[in-house]
């Protein structure tokens, strides 16, 4: 594994650019061979509903001599659950689906209109890969994943061996199988490289600063006049949990077990169709012979039995023992929800639940998402420090609620809470609707004050003291 000091040593020795390019390629190669990358790549596959354990599984038959032969005859269903994708989506959207609220209205313009979408991507990648990276690129947020996929680049971090802080890194991706791109991010700027086929890597774009200052004129158009960098490295890591691992680690064994049980049951139903055969006077047949015999029976729908030698083939109906498997899958599903610490909404949708019952059902998810939210806020604070923004982000969680009961409870305390807090507590209002309503109330209050003041100044009295 490479660290920031390895890059700093090359820079201090003023080695040629070819040495930097060799280093960049080595960083990515070592990164993709690491255990952390393999875990992240597997998690990306599970998120896309590709159970890599199931896909590598191969059934075999054994001859009388003990020879192992791939089973190409029996049914081979490989059913896969999409639980991991549902679980990650549920956790991320629970916290972020209502967007980010700021204390200052100007902050929304400073972070860019796509900030909430990028934050969802950052949180999702962090849950899948174990870590994701937020790059503050002058006036907007960009997100890097730890492991590359066919649709998104990967990022190989270079941490400081003394402090553990991220101080450099290489973003990499493939445009095609024969064209690969690399970007080396350092504290004083970034350089882009390209490698075409078996050719040597070359500089695609020379090193430039992170912030560019431009001027525009009618003659020259837009022209770069100067550049500057940030006070610290502008890429911030985001960890979805305190263990800094993929959320898949908590449920992978249960997912694999469920997929194997479900696939095994489907295979048995297909193979037997509720029937098994008793073949008499066929002691010389091994497992492969019987599999071929059964496959031929399925194909031609007929058989030939030499009754003179006592041969016979008798079909018998069976009832597959599925009850135990179904029960086991139910147990596994409950375990997956508990281990991932998210709510199974089936448990609260059967009947009308009180607000107290709903809150109790959400307790485990609230505990986990509370830590998840703190990690997000810490990452945003570091981004704000880079962007020069002084504000405090907050989120309104997307919880299922007994809105009638919660609304009654909030309105009962409205006189104590005041207008602003009452609106914020109402379960059916989004943060944007709260801000709009508060602005409208301020305008209405100002209008009433102006009307009262105008009426008092224009009022006149008649000689007998009555207002005209």
mmCIF file with all atom_site columns, N, CA and C in Angstrom, residues 61 73 285-299:
data_model
loop_
_atom_site.group_PDB
_atom_site.id
_atom_site.type_symbol
_atom_site.label_atom_id
_atom_site.label_alt_id
_atom_site.label_comp_id
_atom_site.label_asym_id
_atom_site.label_entity_id
_atom_site.label_seq_id
_atom_site.pdbx_PDB_ins_code
_atom_site.Cartn_x
_atom_site.Cartn_y
_atom_site.Cartn_z
_atom_site.occupancy
_atom_site.B_iso_or_equiv
_atom_site.pdbx_formal_charge
_atom_site.auth_seq_id
_atom_site.auth_comp_id
_atom_site.auth_asym_id
_atom_site.auth_atom_id
_atom_site.pdbx_PDB_model_num
ATOM 1  N N  . UNK A 1 61  ? -21.250 -33.458 -10.094 1.00 0.00 ? 61  UNK A N  1
ATOM 2  C CA . UNK A 1 61  ? -21.637 -34.857 -9.959  1.00 0.00 ? 61  UNK A CA 1
ATOM 3  C C  . UNK A 1 61  ? -20.373 -35.687 -9.800  1.00 0.00 ? 61  UNK A C  1
ATOM 4  N N  . UNK A 1 73  ? -26.699 -30.885 -16.002 1.00 0.00 ? 73  UNK A N  1
ATOM 5  C CA . UNK A 1 73  ? -27.990 -31.504 -16.280 1.00 0.00 ? 73  UNK A CA 1
ATOM 6  C C  . UNK A 1 73  ? -29.077 -30.980 -15.347 1.00 0.00 ? 73  UNK A C  1
ATOM 7  N N  . UNK A 1 285 ? -25.272 -48.277 -12.635 1.00 0.00 ? 285 UNK A N  1
ATOM 8  C CA . UNK A 1 285 ? -25.402 -46.856 -12.990 1.00 0.00 ? 285 UNK A CA 1
ATOM 9  C C  . UNK A 1 285 ? -24.812 -45.989 -11.886 1.00 0.00 ? 285 UNK A C  1
ATOM 10 N N  . UNK A 1 286 ? -23.993 -45.021 -12.275 1.00 0.00 ? 286 UNK A N  1
ATOM 11 C CA . UNK A 1 286 ? -23.497 -44.059 -11.287 1.00 0.00 ? 286 UNK A CA 1
ATOM 12 C C  . UNK A 1 286 ? -24.360 -42.799 -11.368 1.00 0.00 ? 286 UNK A C  1
ATOM 13 N N  . UNK A 1 287 ? -23.985 -41.772 -10.599 1.00 0.00 ? 287 UNK A N  1
ATOM 14 C CA . UNK A 1 287 ? -24.792 -40.551 -10.538 1.00 0.00 ? 287 UNK A CA 1
ATOM 15 C C  . UNK A 1 287 ? -24.883 -39.876 -11.897 1.00 0.00 ? 287 UNK A C  1
ATOM 16 N N  . UNK A 1 288 ? -23.782 -39.903 -12.651 1.00 0.00 ? 288 UNK A N  1
ATOM 17 C CA . UNK A 1 288 ? -23.798 -39.271 -13.962 1.00 0.00 ? 288 UNK A CA 1
ATOM 18 C C  . UNK A 1 288 ? -24.725 -40.018 -14.913 1.00 0.00 ? 288 UNK A C  1
ATOM 19 N N  . UNK A 1 289 ? -24.706 -41.376 -14.854 1.00 0.00 ? 289 UNK A N  1
ATOM 20 C CA . UNK A 1 289 ? -25.605 -42.162 -15.704 1.00 0.00 ? 289 UNK A CA 1
ATOM 21 C C  . UNK A 1 289 ? -27.062 -41.861 -15.377 1.00 0.00 ? 289 UNK A C  1
ATOM 22 N N  . UNK A 1 290 ? -27.379 -41.776 -14.082 1.00 0.00 ? 290 UNK A N  1
ATOM 23 C CA . UNK A 1 290 ? -28.767 -41.506 -13.689 1.00 0.00 ? 290 UNK A CA 1
ATOM 24 C C  . UNK A 1 290 ? -29.205 -40.115 -14.111 1.00 0.00 ? 290 UNK A C  1
ATOM 25 N N  . UNK A 1 291 ? -28.282 -39.147 -14.006 1.00 0.00 ? 291 UNK A N  1
ATOM 26 C CA . UNK A 1 291 ? -28.611 -37.786 -14.436 1.00 0.00 ? 291 UNK A CA 1
ATOM 27 C C  . UNK A 1 291 ? -28.885 -37.745 -15.929 1.00 0.00 ? 291 UNK A C  1
ATOM 28 N N  . UNK A 1 292 ? -28.065 -38.457 -16.714 1.00 0.00 ? 292 UNK A N  1
ATOM 29 C CA . UNK A 1 292 ? -28.283 -38.500 -18.161 1.00 0.00 ? 292 UNK A CA 1
ATOM 30 C C  . UNK A 1 292 ? -29.592 -39.221 -18.508 1.00 0.00 ? 292 UNK A C  1
ATOM 31 N N  . UNK A 1 293 ? -29.892 -40.297 -17.752 1.00 0.00 ? 293 UNK A N  1
ATOM 32 C CA . UNK A 1 293 ? -31.139 -41.044 -17.974 1.00 0.00 ? 293 UNK A CA 1
ATOM 33 C C  . UNK A 1 293 ? -32.345 -40.149 -17.717 1.00 0.00 ? 293 UNK A C  1
ATOM 34 N N  . UNK A 1 294 ? -32.267 -39.381 -16.609 1.00 0.00 ? 294 UNK A N  1
ATOM 35 C CA . UNK A 1 294 ? -33.383 -38.504 -16.260 1.00 0.00 ? 294 UNK A CA 1
ATOM 36 C C  . UNK A 1 294 ? -33.519 -37.371 -17.271 1.00 0.00 ? 294 UNK A C  1
ATOM 37 N N  . UNK A 1 295 ? -32.400 -36.856 -17.761 1.00 0.00 ? 295 UNK A N  1
ATOM 38 C CA . UNK A 1 295 ? -32.449 -35.793 -18.751 1.00 0.00 ? 295 UNK A CA 1
ATOM 39 C C  . UNK A 1 295 ? -33.068 -36.290 -20.057 1.00 0.00 ? 295 UNK A C  1
ATOM 40 N N  . UNK A 1 296 ? -32.741 -37.519 -20.446 1.00 0.00 ? 296 UNK A N  1
ATOM 41 C CA . UNK A 1 296 ? -33.331 -38.088 -21.668 1.00 0.00 ? 296 UNK A CA 1
ATOM 42 C C  . UNK A 1 296 ? -34.830 -38.299 -21.494 1.00 0.00 ? 296 UNK A C  1
ATOM 43 N N  . UNK A 1 297 ? -35.224 -38.722 -20.287 1.00 0.00 ? 297 UNK A N  1
ATOM 44 C CA . UNK A 1 297 ? -36.645 -38.915 -20.012 1.00 0.00 ? 297 UNK A CA 1
ATOM 45 C C  . UNK A 1 297 ? -37.400 -37.598 -20.158 1.00 0.00 ? 297 UNK A C  1
ATOM 46 N N  . UNK A 1 298 ? -36.804 -36.510 -19.672 1.00 0.00 ? 298 UNK A N  1
ATOM 47 C CA . UNK A 1 298 ? -37.454 -35.202 -19.787 1.00 0.00 ? 298 UNK A CA 1
ATOM 48 C C  . UNK A 1 298 ? -37.561 -34.764 -21.241 1.00 0.00 ? 298 UNK A C  1
ATOM 49 N N  . UNK A 1 299 ? -36.584 -35.163 -22.045 1.00 0.00 ? 299 UNK A N  1
ATOM 50 C CA . UNK A 1 299 ? -36.537 -34.705 -23.432 1.00 0.00 ? 299 UNK A CA 1
ATOM 51 C C  . UNK A 1 299 ? -37.517 -35.464 -24.321 1.00 0.00 ? 299 UNK A C  1
#
